[in-house]
XYZ file of C-alpha atoms in Angstrom:
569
model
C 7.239 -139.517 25.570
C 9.713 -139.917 22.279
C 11.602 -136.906 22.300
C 14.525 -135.882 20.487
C 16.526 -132.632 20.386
C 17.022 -131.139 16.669
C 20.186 -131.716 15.479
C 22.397 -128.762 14.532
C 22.886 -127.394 11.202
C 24.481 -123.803 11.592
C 26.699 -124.212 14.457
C 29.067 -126.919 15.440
C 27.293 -129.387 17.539
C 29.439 -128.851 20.371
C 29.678 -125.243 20.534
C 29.415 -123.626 23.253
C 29.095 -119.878 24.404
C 31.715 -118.899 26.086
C 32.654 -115.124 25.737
C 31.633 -112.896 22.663
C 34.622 -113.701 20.724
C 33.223 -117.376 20.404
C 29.867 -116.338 19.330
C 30.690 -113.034 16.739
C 31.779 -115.023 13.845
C 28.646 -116.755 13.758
C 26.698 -113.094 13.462
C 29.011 -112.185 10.979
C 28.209 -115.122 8.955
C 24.643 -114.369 8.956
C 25.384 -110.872 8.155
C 27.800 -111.417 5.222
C 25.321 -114.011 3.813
C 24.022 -114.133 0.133
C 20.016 -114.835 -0.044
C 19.559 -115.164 -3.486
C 15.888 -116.754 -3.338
C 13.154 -117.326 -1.207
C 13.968 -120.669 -0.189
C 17.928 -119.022 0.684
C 16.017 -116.538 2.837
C 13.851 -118.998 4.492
C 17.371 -121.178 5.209
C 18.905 -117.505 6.446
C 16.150 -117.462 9.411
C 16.276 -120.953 10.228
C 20.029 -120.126 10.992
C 19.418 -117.281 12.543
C 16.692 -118.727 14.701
C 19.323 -121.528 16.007
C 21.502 -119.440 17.078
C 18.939 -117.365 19.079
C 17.858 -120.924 20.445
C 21.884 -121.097 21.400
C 22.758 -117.921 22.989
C 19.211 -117.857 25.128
C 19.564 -121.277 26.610
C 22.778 -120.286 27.205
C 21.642 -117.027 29.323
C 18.798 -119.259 30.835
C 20.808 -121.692 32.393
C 23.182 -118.699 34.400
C 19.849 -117.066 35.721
C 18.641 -120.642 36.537
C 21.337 -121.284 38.409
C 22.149 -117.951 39.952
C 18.061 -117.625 41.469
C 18.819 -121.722 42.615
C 21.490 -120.394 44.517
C 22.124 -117.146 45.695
C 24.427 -117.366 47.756
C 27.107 -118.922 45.189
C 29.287 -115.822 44.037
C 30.714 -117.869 41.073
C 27.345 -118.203 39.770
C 26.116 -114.354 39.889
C 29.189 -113.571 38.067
C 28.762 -115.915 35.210
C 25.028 -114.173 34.691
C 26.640 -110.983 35.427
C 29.543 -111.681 32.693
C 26.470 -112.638 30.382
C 24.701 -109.608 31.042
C 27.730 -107.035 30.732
C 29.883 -108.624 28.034
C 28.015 -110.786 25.782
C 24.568 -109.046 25.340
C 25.507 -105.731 25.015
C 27.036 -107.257 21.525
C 24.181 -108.862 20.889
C 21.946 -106.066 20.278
C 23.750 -104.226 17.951
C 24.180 -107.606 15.519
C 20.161 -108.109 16.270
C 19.713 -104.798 14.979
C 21.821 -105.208 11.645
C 20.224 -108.711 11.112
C 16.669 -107.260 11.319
C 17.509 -104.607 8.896
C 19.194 -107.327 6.531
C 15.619 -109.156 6.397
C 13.588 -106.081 6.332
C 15.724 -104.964 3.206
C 15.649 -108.342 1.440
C 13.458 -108.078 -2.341
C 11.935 -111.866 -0.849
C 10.571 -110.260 2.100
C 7.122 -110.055 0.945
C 7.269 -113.921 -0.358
C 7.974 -114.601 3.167
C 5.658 -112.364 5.025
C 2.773 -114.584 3.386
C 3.975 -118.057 6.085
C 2.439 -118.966 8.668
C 3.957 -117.283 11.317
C 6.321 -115.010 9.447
C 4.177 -111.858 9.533
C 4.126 -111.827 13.112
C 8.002 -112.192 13.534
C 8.213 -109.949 10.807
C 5.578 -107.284 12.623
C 7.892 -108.557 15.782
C 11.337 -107.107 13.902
C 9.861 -103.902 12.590
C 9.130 -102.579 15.892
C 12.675 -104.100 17.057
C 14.193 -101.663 14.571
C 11.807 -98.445 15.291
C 12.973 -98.503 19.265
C 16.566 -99.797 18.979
C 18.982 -97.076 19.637
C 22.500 -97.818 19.694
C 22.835 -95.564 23.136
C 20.543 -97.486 25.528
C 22.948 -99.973 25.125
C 24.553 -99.695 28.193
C 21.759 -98.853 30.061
C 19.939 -101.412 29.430
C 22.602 -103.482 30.598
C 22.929 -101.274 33.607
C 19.536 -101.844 34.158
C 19.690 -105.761 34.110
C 22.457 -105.682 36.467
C 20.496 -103.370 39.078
C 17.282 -106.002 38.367
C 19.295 -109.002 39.456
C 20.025 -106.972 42.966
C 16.393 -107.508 43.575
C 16.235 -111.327 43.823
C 19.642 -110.866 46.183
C 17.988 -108.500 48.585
C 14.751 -110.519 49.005
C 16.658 -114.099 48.787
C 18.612 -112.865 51.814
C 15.816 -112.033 54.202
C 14.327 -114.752 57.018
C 13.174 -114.405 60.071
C 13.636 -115.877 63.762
C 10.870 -117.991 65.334
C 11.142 -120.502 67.873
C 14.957 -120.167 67.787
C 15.486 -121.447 64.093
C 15.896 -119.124 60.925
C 13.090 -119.694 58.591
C 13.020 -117.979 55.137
C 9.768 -115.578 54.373
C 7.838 -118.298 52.333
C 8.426 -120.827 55.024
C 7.298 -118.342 58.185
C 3.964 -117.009 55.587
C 2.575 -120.705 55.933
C 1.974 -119.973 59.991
C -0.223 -117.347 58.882
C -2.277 -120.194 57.743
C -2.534 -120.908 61.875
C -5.705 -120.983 63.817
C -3.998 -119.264 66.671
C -4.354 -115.888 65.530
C -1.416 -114.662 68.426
C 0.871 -116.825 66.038
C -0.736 -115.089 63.044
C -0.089 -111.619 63.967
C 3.476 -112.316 65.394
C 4.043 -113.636 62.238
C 2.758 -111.206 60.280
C 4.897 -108.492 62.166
C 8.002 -110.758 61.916
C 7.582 -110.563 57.802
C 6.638 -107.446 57.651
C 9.370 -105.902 59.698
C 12.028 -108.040 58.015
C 10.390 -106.200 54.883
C 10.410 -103.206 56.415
C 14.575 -103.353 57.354
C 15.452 -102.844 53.304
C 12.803 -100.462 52.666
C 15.192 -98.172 52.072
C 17.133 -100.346 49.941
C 14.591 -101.271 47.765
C 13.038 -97.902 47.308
C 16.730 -96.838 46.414
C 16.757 -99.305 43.442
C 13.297 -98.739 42.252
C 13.967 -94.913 41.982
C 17.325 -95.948 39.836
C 15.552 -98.298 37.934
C 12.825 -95.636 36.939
C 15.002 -93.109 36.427
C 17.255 -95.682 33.719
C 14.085 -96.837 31.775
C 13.218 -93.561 31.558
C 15.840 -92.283 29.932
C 15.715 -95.431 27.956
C 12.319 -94.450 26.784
C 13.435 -90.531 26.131
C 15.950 -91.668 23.904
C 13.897 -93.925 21.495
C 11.443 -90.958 21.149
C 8.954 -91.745 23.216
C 7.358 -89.560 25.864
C 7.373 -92.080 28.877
C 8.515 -95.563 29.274
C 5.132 -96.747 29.820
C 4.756 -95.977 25.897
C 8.109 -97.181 24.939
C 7.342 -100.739 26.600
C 3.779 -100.770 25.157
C 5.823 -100.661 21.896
C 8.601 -103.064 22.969
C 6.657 -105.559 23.960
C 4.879 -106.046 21.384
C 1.433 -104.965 22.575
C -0.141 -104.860 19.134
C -3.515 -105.593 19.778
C -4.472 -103.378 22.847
C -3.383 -99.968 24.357
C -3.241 -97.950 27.578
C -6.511 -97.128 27.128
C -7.573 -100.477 27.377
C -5.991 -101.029 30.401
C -7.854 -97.930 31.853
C -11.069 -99.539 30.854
C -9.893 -103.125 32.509
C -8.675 -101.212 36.065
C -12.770 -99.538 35.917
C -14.030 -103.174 35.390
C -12.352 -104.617 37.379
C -13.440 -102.118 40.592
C -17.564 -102.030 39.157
C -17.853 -105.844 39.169
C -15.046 -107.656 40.969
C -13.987 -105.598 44.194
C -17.764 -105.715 45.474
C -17.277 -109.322 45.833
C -13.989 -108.708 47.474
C -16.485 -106.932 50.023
C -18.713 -109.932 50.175
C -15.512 -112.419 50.933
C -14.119 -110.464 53.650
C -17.553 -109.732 55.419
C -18.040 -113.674 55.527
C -14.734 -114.056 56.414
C -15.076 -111.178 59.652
C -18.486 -113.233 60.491
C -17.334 -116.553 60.241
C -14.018 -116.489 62.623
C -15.922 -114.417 64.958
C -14.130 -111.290 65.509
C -14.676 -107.589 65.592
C -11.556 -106.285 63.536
C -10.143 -107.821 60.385
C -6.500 -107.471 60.026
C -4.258 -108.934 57.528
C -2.995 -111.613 59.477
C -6.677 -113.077 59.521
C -6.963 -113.388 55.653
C -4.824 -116.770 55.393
C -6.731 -118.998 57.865
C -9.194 -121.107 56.789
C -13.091 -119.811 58.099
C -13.945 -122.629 59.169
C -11.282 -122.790 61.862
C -9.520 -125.584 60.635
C -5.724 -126.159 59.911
C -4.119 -125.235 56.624
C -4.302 -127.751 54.566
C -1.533 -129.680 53.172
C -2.177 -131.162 49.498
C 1.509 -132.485 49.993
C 4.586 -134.062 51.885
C 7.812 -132.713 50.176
C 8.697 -131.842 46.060
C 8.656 -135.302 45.388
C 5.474 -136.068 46.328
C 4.016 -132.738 45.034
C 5.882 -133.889 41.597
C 4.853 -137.054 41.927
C 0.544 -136.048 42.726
C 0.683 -133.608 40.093
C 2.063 -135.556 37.297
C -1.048 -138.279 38.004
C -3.574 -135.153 37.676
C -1.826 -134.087 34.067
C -2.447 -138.116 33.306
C -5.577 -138.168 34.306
C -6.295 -135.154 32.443
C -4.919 -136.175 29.068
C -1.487 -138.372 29.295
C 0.626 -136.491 27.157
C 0.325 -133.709 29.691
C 1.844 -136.130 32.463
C 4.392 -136.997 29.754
C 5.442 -133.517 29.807
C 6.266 -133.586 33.322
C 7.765 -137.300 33.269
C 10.672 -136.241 30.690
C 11.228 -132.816 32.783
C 11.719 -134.876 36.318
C 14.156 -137.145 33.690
C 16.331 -134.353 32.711
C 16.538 -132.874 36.489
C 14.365 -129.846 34.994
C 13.005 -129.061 38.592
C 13.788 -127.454 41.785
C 10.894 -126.945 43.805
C 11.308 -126.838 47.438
C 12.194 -123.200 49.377
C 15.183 -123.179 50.727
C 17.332 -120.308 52.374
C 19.366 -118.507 49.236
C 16.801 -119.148 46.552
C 15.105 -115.990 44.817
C 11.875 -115.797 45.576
C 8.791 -116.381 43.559
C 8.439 -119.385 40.538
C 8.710 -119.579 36.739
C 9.128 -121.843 34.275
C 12.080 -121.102 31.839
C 11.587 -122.133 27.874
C 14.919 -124.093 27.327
C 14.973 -122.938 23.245
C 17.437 -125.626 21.926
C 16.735 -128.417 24.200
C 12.663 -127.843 24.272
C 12.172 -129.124 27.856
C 11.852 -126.003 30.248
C 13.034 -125.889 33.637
C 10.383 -125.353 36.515
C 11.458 -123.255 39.750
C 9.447 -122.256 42.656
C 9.544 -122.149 46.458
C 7.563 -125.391 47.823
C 6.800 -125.739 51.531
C 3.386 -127.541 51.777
C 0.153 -125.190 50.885
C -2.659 -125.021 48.520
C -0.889 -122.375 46.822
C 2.521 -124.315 45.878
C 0.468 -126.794 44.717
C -1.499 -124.319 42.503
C 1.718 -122.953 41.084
C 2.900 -126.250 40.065
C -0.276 -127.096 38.118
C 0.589 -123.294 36.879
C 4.261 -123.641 35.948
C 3.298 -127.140 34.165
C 0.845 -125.237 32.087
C 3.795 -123.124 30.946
C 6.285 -125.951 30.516
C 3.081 -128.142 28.590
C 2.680 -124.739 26.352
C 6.639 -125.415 25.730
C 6.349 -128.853 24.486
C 3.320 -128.147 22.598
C 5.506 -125.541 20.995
C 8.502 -127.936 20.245
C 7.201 -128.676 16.034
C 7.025 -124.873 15.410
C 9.712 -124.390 12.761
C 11.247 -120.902 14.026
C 12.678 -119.776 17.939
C 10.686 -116.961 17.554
C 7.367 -118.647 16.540
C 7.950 -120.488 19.923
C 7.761 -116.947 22.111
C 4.438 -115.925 22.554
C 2.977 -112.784 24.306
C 2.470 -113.225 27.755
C -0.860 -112.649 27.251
C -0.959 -116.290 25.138
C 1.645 -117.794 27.692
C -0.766 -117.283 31.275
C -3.375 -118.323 29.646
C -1.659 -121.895 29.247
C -0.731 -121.749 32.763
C -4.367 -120.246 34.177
C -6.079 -122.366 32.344
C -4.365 -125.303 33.806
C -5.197 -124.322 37.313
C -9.063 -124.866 36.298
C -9.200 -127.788 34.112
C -7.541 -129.852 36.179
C -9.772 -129.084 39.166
C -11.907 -132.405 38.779
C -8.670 -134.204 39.595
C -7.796 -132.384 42.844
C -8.937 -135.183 44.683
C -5.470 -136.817 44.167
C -3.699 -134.260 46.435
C -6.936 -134.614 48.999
C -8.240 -138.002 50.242
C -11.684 -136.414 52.229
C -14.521 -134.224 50.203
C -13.798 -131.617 52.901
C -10.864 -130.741 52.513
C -11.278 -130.831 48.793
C -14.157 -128.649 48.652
C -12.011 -126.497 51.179
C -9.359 -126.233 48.218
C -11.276 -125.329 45.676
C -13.296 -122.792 47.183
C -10.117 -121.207 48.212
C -8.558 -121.446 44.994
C -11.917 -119.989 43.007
C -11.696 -117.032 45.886
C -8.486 -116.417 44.654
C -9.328 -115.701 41.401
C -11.802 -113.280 42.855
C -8.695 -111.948 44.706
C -6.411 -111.841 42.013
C -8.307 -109.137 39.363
C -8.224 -106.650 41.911
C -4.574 -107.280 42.653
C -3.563 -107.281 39.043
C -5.343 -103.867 38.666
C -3.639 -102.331 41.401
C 0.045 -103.070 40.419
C -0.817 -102.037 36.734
C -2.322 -99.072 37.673
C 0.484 -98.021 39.834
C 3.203 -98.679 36.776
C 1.169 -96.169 35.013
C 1.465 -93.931 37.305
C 5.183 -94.571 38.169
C 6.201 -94.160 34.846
C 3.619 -90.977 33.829
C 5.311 -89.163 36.842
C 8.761 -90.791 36.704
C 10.207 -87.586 38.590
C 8.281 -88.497 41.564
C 9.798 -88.307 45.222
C 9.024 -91.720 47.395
C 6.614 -89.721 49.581
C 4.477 -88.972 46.566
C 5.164 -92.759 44.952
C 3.799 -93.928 48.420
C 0.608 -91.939 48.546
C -0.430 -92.694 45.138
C 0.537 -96.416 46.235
C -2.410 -96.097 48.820
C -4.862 -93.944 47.009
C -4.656 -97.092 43.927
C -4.172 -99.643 46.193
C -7.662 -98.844 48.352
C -9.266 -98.434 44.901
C -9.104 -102.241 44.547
C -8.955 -103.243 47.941
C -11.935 -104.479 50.772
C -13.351 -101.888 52.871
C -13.451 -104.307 55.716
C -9.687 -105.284 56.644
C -7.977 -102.679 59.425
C -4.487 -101.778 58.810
C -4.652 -99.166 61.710
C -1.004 -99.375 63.390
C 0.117 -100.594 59.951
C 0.103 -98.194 57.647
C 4.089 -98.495 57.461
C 3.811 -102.085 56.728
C 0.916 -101.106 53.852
C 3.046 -98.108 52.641
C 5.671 -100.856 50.870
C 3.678 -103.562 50.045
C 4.545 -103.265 46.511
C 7.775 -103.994 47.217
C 7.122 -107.498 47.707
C 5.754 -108.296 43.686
C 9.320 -108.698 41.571
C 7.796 -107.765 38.426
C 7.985 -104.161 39.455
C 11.844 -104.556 39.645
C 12.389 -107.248 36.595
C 9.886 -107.472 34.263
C 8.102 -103.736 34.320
C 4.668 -103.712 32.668
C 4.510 -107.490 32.909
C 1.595 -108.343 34.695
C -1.521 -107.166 33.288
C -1.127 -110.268 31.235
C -2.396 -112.342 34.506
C -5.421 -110.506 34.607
C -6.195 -110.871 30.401
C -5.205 -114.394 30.996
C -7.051 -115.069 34.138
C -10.185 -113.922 32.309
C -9.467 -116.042 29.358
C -8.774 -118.807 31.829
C -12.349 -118.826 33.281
C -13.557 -118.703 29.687
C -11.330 -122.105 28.929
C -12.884 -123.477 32.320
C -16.365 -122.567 31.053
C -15.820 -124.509 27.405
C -14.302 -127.372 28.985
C -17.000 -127.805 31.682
C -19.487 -127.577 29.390
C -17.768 -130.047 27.162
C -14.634 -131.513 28.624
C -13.203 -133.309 25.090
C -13.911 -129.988 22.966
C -13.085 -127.668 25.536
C -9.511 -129.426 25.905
C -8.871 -130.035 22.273
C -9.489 -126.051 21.748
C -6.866 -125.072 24.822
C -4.034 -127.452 23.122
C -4.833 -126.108 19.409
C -4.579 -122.989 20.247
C -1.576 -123.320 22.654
C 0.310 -125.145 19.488
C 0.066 -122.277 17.663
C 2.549 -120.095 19.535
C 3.226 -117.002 18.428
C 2.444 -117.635 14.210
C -1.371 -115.887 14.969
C -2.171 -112.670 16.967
C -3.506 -112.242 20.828
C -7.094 -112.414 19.769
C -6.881 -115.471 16.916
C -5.011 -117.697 19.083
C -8.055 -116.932 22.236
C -10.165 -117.404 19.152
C -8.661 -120.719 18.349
C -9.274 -121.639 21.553
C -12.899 -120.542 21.554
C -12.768 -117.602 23.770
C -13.044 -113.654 23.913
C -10.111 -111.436 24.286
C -12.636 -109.177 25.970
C -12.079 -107.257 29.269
C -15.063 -105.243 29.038
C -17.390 -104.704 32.236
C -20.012 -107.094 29.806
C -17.405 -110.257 29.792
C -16.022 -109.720 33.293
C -19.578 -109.810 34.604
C -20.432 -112.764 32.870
C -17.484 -114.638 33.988
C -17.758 -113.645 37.539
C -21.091 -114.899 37.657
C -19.485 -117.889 36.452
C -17.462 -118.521 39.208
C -19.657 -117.438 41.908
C -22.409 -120.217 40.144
C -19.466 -122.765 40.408
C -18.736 -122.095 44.108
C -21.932 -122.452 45.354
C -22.299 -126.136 43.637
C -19.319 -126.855 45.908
């Protein structure tokens, strides 16, 4: 792949951010700055937009090396110093800047761009929530979200006499010998259990900040205030109500139907949660892969075989050292893929051992980091940052168009049949999971004066909604009580995750096209991944030849879809 990073034309080309004194000239410059025409305020924003590429792949880098390594004190404190003393400058300057351009006599000339009504939509609401006084705590509240990653880094468990971290010791519960299961299972959850407390703690600070967050912007809850700051143009609560009913009419009845073949096939008279990893057919987990090389090395031959530029994509990342894959003690939990907005090659993270699912969430992560490259000829940063509901559905998509390749991570029709039923079951699994931890941010953030006894019984009461009636958690229920302790977005990125469950859907749809016509269906995905953020939510699904549609109707449809597929396996 030819690839070249833009030169710079506002900043030095060897600047670099250092402290806030380094970087406030340069927002004073855009400030103070005559725009005399259109074509001045077009050069204004492409300024502007460099310097956001700057200062964010400056703050990426300092989380991506403070999650690689926890442990490293010198490395929280540079994200920490980001965090406390740059950003909380930032906003302020943001603020101004957006007012500058919203006040400009070209603005309408402008508005009529490609792209430049959404980022123009995008700075309106910027300017209706920003309040000079959240300030602090939203910086506050970014230093109390980091703690998260810290806490959960830090836990492992015993077994056999050697220290094993949680993501390691969650692959024995993969084991046919379901004693090893369920000590397992109690070794992970009571490690858990130890920082209930802890974690409970933070979540009731955290809710209690973004609340007041919310209060002072003038809105009545934070669930409205982040429905506003995130841009959520095209949907509302409302229609998130209507997805959580869908979801439980036509997808947690199959949920049923999985875990009663499950109970049936491994022969036993209780199903607990220990028995939901192992394969049914009483064979060993499988293992796709030996090691982050060869899981690189497999997956960039299925992007190749796919289309080559998506292997490309991959080729320049392992180049520039843009992954760290493998799970290792002090490394946050979880994966992502970070946009790098100067350089345009993102960095992939995750926690590798050897299952199905790290190999699904590198095929998901390089759907991301392909969106990012696709990306790389939009003129503005901000054209480049899509809604989340546009960015999963780059990296869904790419866990189900690339299924006619898995055969490179499995050399027997067995075990490749075994991996895609799994990983179709999953997406079976996943609405219903989605649901739940959306439904429960309502509710923590309609009631944000809740005690933890009352957080934890409405915890159950949504949680069952979208759960099987089959597995028994009897001599559990402490373990079940805080299981929504272990999904991050809860503590980082509140109201983030819905998105999967848009995106899934839209995923399936992608699938659907492309199975139906593999060169159209493929051609759609990349067109309307190249268009970013210049279109809204349901143009760019358009572009792509899909329906931004969670109604009972389209979920049905799509279900059926997948149940058809699994039973040609």
């Amino acid at each position: 792949m030819e690839f070249e990073i833009k030169e710079r034309q506002f900043l030095p080309k060897n600047f670099k951010v250092k402290d806030w004194d380094t970087l406030k000239p340069y927002f004073d410059k855009l400030l103070d700055a005559e725009i005399n025409s259109a074509e001045d305020f077009e050069n204004w924003f492409a300024n502007l937009s460099e310097l956001e590429a700057v200062v964010s792949e400056d703050m990426a880098w300092r989380y991506i090396k403070m999650t690689c390594d926890t442990t490293d004190e010198k490395l929280a404190a540079s994200f920490e110093d980001f965090v406390r003393n740059i950003q909380p400058h930032i906003a302020p300057y943001s603020d101004k800047l957006n007012r500058k351009a919203l006040a400009s006599p070209y603005l309408s000339s402008v508005r009529e761009k490609e792209g430049y009504n959404i980022m123009i939509r995008e700075m309106e609401k910027d300017v209706k929530i920003f309040r000079e006084e959240n300030i602090p705590l939203q910086t506050e509240i970014s230093s109390l979200s980091q703690k998260y990653g810290s806490i959960s880094g830090a836990m492992d468990i015993v077994h056999d006499g050697k220290e094993m971290t949680l993501q390691h010791a969650a692959v024995k519960l993969q084991s046919t010998d379901r004693k090893l299961r369920e000590e397992i299972y109690r070794k992970i959850s009571s490690r858990r259990f130890e920082d209930k407390e802890k974690l409970d703690n933070l979540f009731t600070e955290l809710v209690k900040l973004r609340t007041e967050v919310a209060k002072n912007a003038g809105f009545d809850n934070f669930r409205d205030y982040m429905f506003s700051a995130m841009g959520r143009f095209d949907y509302s609560p409302q229609d998130c109500f209507d997805f959580h009913e869908s979801v439980k009419s036509e997808v947690v009845p199959l949920l049923n139907d999985i875990a009663k073949e499950r109970k049936e096939k491994l022969k036993i008279d209780s199903l607990r949660p220990w028995d939901k990893a192992v394969d049914i057919s009483g064979k060993e987990a499988l293992k796709p892969f030996k090691g982050a090389d060869d899981l690189t090395e497999k997956t960039i031959k299925v992007f190749n075989k796919l289309d080559p530029f998506l292997g490309s994509c991959l080729t320049k990342m392992v180049e520039m050292k843009h992954l760290d894959l493998e799970s290792r003690k002090g490394k946050s939990p979880g994966g992502y893929n970070y946009p790098l907005s100067e350089t345009g090659v993102p960095f992939i993270f995750m926690n590798a051992t050897s299952t199905l699912r790290d190999m699904v969430t590198l095929l998901h992560e390089g759907g991301h980091a392909v969106h990012s490259f696709l990306m790389n000829d939009l003129a503005l940063t901000d054209f480049k940052n899509p809604p989340s509901e546009v960015a999963e559905l780059a990296s869904m998509s790419m866990e189900l168009i690339t299924l006619d390749y898995w055969d490179t991570f499995f050399d027997n029709e067995e075990d490749l049949k075994r991996a895609k039923t799994d990983h179709l079951q999953g997406i079976i699994e996943t609405l219903p999971w989605v649901a739940t931890i959306d439904k429960f941010q309502h509710w923590i953030y309609e009631n944000p004066a809740h005690r933890v006894e009352e957080r934890t019984k409405a915890w159950n009461e949504i949680l069952d909604d979208f759960s099987d009636s089959i597995t028994d958690y009897s001599g559990l229920e402490k373990f079940k009580d805080n299981l929504w302790q272990k999904q991050l977005h809860l503590y980082e990125v509140p109201f983030y995750y819905i998105e999967y469950g848009m995106a899934q859907l839209g995923a399936v749809a992608v699938w659907k096209n492309y199975k139906a016509d593999p060169v159209k269906g493929l051609a759609s995905y990349k067109k309307a991944l190249k268009m970013g953020y210049t279109k809204s939510i349901p143009e760019v699904y358009e572009a792509a030849d899909i329906k931004f549609d969670f109604s009972k109707k389209n979920i049905s449809e799509l279900m059926k879809f997948v149940k058809e597929e699994m039973q040609k396996l």
